[in-house]
Coordinates of C-alpha atoms in Angstrom, one line a residue:
X1 CA 49.2 27.0 131.5
X2 CA 49.3 27.2 127.7
X3 CA 46.5 29.0 126.0
X4 CA 45.4 28.1 122.4
X5 CA 45.2 30.9 119.9
X6 CA 44.5 31.5 116.2
X7 CA 45.1 34.5 113.9
X8 CA 43.7 34.6 110.3
X9 CA 44.3 37.2 107.6
X10 CA 43.5 37.3 103.9
X11 CA 45.4 39.5 101.5
X12 CA 45.3 40.1 97.7
X13 CA 48.8 40.2 96.1
X14 CA 49.8 41.6 92.7
X15 CA 51.7 38.4 91.7
X16 CA 51.1 35.0 90.3
X17 CA 50.7 31.9 92.6
X18 CA 54.2 30.8 91.5
X19 CA 55.7 34.2 92.4
X20 CA 54.0 34.1 95.8
X21 CA 55.3 30.6 96.4
X22 CA 58.9 31.7 95.7
X23 CA 58.4 34.5 98.2
X24 CA 57.0 32.4 101.0
X25 CA 58.6 29.0 100.6
X26 CA 62.2 29.6 99.3
X27 CA 64.9 30.9 101.7
X28 CA 66.1 33.8 99.6
X29 CA 62.6 34.8 98.8
X30 CA 61.5 34.8 102.4
X31 CA 64.6 36.8 103.4
X32 CA 63.6 39.4 100.8
X33 CA 60.6 40.6 103.0
X34 CA 60.4 38.7 106.3
X35 CA 62.5 39.4 109.4
X36 CA 65.8 37.7 110.1
X37 CA 67.2 34.8 108.0
X38 CA 65.2 31.7 107.1
X39 CA 66.3 28.3 105.9
X40 CA 63.6 25.8 104.8
X41 CA 64.1 22.2 103.5
X42 CA 61.7 22.0 100.5
X43 CA 59.6 18.9 101.4
X44 CA 56.9 17.7 103.8
X45 CA 58.8 16.7 106.9
X46 CA 61.7 19.0 106.1
X47 CA 63.3 21.1 108.8
X48 CA 63.3 24.9 108.9
X49 CA 65.3 27.4 110.9
X50 CA 64.5 31.1 111.4
X51 CA 67.3 33.3 112.9
X52 CA 66.5 36.7 114.4
X53 CA 68.9 39.4 115.4
X54 CA 71.9 37.2 114.7
X55 CA 71.8 35.0 117.8
X56 CA 68.2 33.8 118.4
X57 CA 66.9 30.8 116.3
X58 CA 63.7 28.9 116.1
X59 CA 63.3 25.5 114.6
X60 CA 60.3 24.1 112.8
X61 CA 59.0 21.1 110.7
X62 CA 57.2 21.4 107.4
X63 CA 53.8 19.8 107.7
X64 CA 52.4 20.6 104.3
X65 CA 54.3 21.2 101.0
X66 CA 52.2 21.7 97.9
X67 CA 54.1 24.1 95.6
X68 CA 52.0 26.9 94.4
X69 CA 49.1 25.9 96.6
X70 CA 49.8 25.3 100.3
X71 CA 52.7 25.6 102.8
X72 CA 52.5 24.8 106.5
X73 CA 55.1 24.4 109.2
X74 CA 55.0 23.9 113.0
X75 CA 57.5 25.4 115.3
X76 CA 59.3 23.2 117.8
X77 CA 57.6 23.0 121.2
X78 CA 59.0 24.8 124.1
X79 CA 60.1 22.0 126.5
X80 CA 59.4 24.1 129.6
X81 CA 55.7 25.0 129.0
X82 CA 54.6 23.2 125.8
X83 CA 54.0 26.4 123.9
X84 CA 54.5 26.5 120.1
X85 CA 53.5 28.4 117.0
X86 CA 52.3 27.0 113.6
X87 CA 51.8 28.8 110.3
X88 CA 49.8 27.9 107.2
X89 CA 49.7 29.7 103.8
X90 CA 46.9 28.9 101.3
X91 CA 47.4 30.3 97.8
X92 CA 44.5 30.9 95.4
X93 CA 45.1 32.3 92.0
X94 CA 42.8 34.8 90.3
X95 CA 42.0 35.3 86.6
X96 CA 43.4 38.8 86.8
X97 CA 46.8 37.4 87.4
X98 CA 46.7 38.3 91.1
X99 CA 46.7 35.9 94.1
X100 CA 44.7 35.7 97.3
X101 CA 46.9 34.5 100.2
X102 CA 45.1 33.1 103.2
X103 CA 47.3 33.1 106.3
X104 CA 46.7 31.1 109.5
X105 CA 48.9 31.5 112.6
X106 CA 47.9 29.3 115.6
X107 CA 49.3 27.3 118.4
X108 CA 49.7 27.8 122.2
X109 CA 50.9 30.9 124.1
X110 CA 52.1 31.2 127.6
X111 CA 50.8 33.0 130.7
X112 CA 51.0 36.5 129.1
X113 CA 48.9 35.2 126.2
X114 CA 46.5 38.1 126.0
X115 CA 49.2 40.7 125.2
X116 CA 51.1 38.3 123.0
X117 CA 47.9 37.6 121.1
X118 CA 47.1 41.3 120.6
X119 CA 50.7 41.9 119.3
X120 CA 50.5 38.9 116.9
X121 CA 47.2 40.1 115.4
X122 CA 48.7 43.4 114.6
X123 CA 52.2 42.2 113.7
X124 CA 51.2 39.4 111.4
X125 CA 49.3 41.8 109.2
X126 CA 52.3 44.2 108.9
X127 CA 54.5 41.5 107.5
X128 CA 51.8 40.5 105.0
X129 CA 51.7 44.2 104.0
X130 CA 55.4 44.1 103.6
X131 CA 55.1 41.0 101.5
X132 CA 52.5 42.8 99.3
X133 CA 54.8 45.8 98.8
X134 CA 57.7 43.5 97.9
X135 CA 55.7 41.6 95.3
X136 CA 54.3 44.8 93.8
X137 CA 57.5 46.7 93.5
X138 CA 60.4 44.3 93.8
X139 CA 59.0 41.0 92.6
X140 CA 61.7 38.5 91.6
X141 CA 64.5 40.5 93.1
X142 CA 66.4 39.0 96.0
X143 CA 67.5 41.0 99.1
X144 CA 71.3 41.6 99.0
X145 CA 71.4 42.8 102.6
X146 CA 68.9 42.5 105.5
X147 CA 68.9 44.8 108.6
X148 CA 67.1 44.0 111.8
X149 CA 68.1 46.3 114.7
X150 CA 66.5 46.1 118.1
X151 CA 66.4 49.5 119.9
X152 CA 65.5 50.6 123.4
X153 CA 62.2 50.7 125.2
X154 CA 60.4 54.0 124.5
X155 CA 57.0 55.6 124.8
X156 CA 54.6 55.8 121.9
X157 CA 55.1 59.6 121.6
X158 CA 58.9 59.2 121.6
X159 CA 58.8 56.6 118.9
X160 CA 56.2 58.5 116.8
X161 CA 58.3 61.8 117.0
X162 CA 61.5 59.9 116.2
X163 CA 60.0 58.2 113.1
X164 CA 58.6 61.5 111.8
X165 CA 62.0 63.2 112.3
X166 CA 64.1 60.5 110.5
X167 CA 61.6 60.6 107.6
X168 CA 61.7 64.3 107.3
X169 CA 58.0 64.8 108.2
X170 CA 56.1 67.0 110.5
X171 CA 52.5 66.9 111.6
X172 CA 52.1 63.1 111.2
X173 CA 52.8 60.2 108.9
X174 CA 50.3 59.0 106.2
X175 CA 50.3 56.5 103.4
X176 CA 51.5 58.2 100.2
X177 CA 53.7 60.7 102.0
X178 CA 57.0 61.5 100.2
X179 CA 59.9 61.2 102.6
X180 CA 63.6 61.7 102.8
X181 CA 65.3 59.1 105.0
X182 CA 68.4 60.6 106.4
X183 CA 70.1 59.0 109.5
X184 CA 73.6 60.4 110.0
X185 CA 76.4 58.6 108.1
X186 CA 74.7 57.6 104.9
X187 CA 73.4 59.5 101.9
X188 CA 69.7 60.6 102.1
X189 CA 67.2 58.3 100.4
X190 CA 64.0 59.4 98.8
X191 CA 61.0 57.2 99.4
X192 CA 57.3 56.9 99.9
X193 CA 55.2 55.7 102.9
X194 CA 53.5 52.5 101.8
X195 CA 51.4 52.0 104.9
X196 CA 51.0 53.1 108.5
X197 CA 49.4 51.3 111.4
X198 CA 48.9 53.2 114.6
X199 CA 48.6 52.4 117.5
X200 CA 50.9 49.5 117.7
X201 CA 53.0 51.7 115.4
X202 CA 54.4 50.3 112.2
X203 CA 55.5 52.4 109.3
X204 CA 56.4 50.8 105.9
X205 CA 58.5 52.9 103.5
X206 CA 59.7 52.0 100.0
X207 CA 62.7 53.6 98.3
X208 CA 64.0 53.0 94.8
X209 CA 66.0 49.9 95.9
X210 CA 64.7 48.9 99.3
X211 CA 62.0 48.4 101.9
X212 CA 62.0 49.8 105.4
X213 CA 59.8 49.0 108.3
X214 CA 60.0 51.1 111.5
X215 CA 58.4 49.4 114.4
X216 CA 57.3 50.4 117.9
X217 CA 55.8 47.2 119.3
X218 CA 55.2 46.2 122.9
X219 CA 57.3 49.3 123.9
X220 CA 60.4 48.3 121.8
X221 CA 61.7 50.2 118.8
X222 CA 62.9 48.1 115.8
X223 CA 64.3 49.0 112.4
X224 CA 64.1 46.6 109.5
X225 CA 65.5 47.1 106.0
X226 CA 65.8 44.9 102.9
X227 CA 68.1 46.1 100.1
X228 CA 67.6 45.0 96.5
X229 CA 70.8 46.6 95.2
X230 CA 74.5 46.5 96.2
X231 CA 75.0 48.6 99.3
X232 CA 77.5 49.1 102.1
X233 CA 75.5 47.1 104.6
X234 CA 77.9 47.7 107.5
X235 CA 77.8 51.5 107.0
X236 CA 74.0 51.4 106.9
X237 CA 73.8 49.3 110.1
X238 CA 76.2 51.7 111.9
X239 CA 74.1 54.7 110.8
X240 CA 70.8 53.2 112.1
X241 CA 72.5 52.0 115.3
X242 CA 73.7 55.6 115.8
X243 CA 70.2 56.9 115.1
X244 CA 68.7 54.6 117.7
X245 CA 71.2 55.6 120.3
X246 CA 70.8 59.3 119.6
X247 CA 67.0 59.5 119.1
X248 CA 66.2 57.5 122.3
X249 CA 69.0 58.7 124.5

């Protein structure tokens, strides 16, 4: 039986309402911080498609389209159990030139709704934090290559130790830490930890020309990366795939 849910978050962003709109409502802008690949028809009633991991897609319909003010869309209903998800973004400009974004995620979840809901409460906030980092440091730049690699199941301790190792850290991970990201096969990259959420581990890292998010959610390890400069995307993907296989063998 479907269970109704709602998640709400507010976040202040160092960008104008127009810049925030470009990041949340235009396909290239969305792809520059969100997971997978998004296509969105720019009108109320327009269709949207989000593709994750290359082979899994979700369709949606735009239910509100007010440029610079409000965007909402509703995912297609699952014909088997009636579950669906809907998203709303409310944009409020501030005199300082910043913007408050009010985010609402609701709909109906399936039988395992409690664990799904807990994961959504944590996960939604991480992507808003990644949006904030993108708008603060890479505003107006478009991702040239996106990486989203799903790794194996692992324990929290395994994931935490592997994240520390690949970042060149010992004794923990904290916001502001300077790191060297060095999976085998690509040149080391210097960066800084933007945020950490633990438990439900998420680590956001900024380099000179990209954003990483290392995830351990619901037992699964995931690596995400957005590049804002020309890179060898295939080499980077091979490197991180090798790291996942080696670190969690």
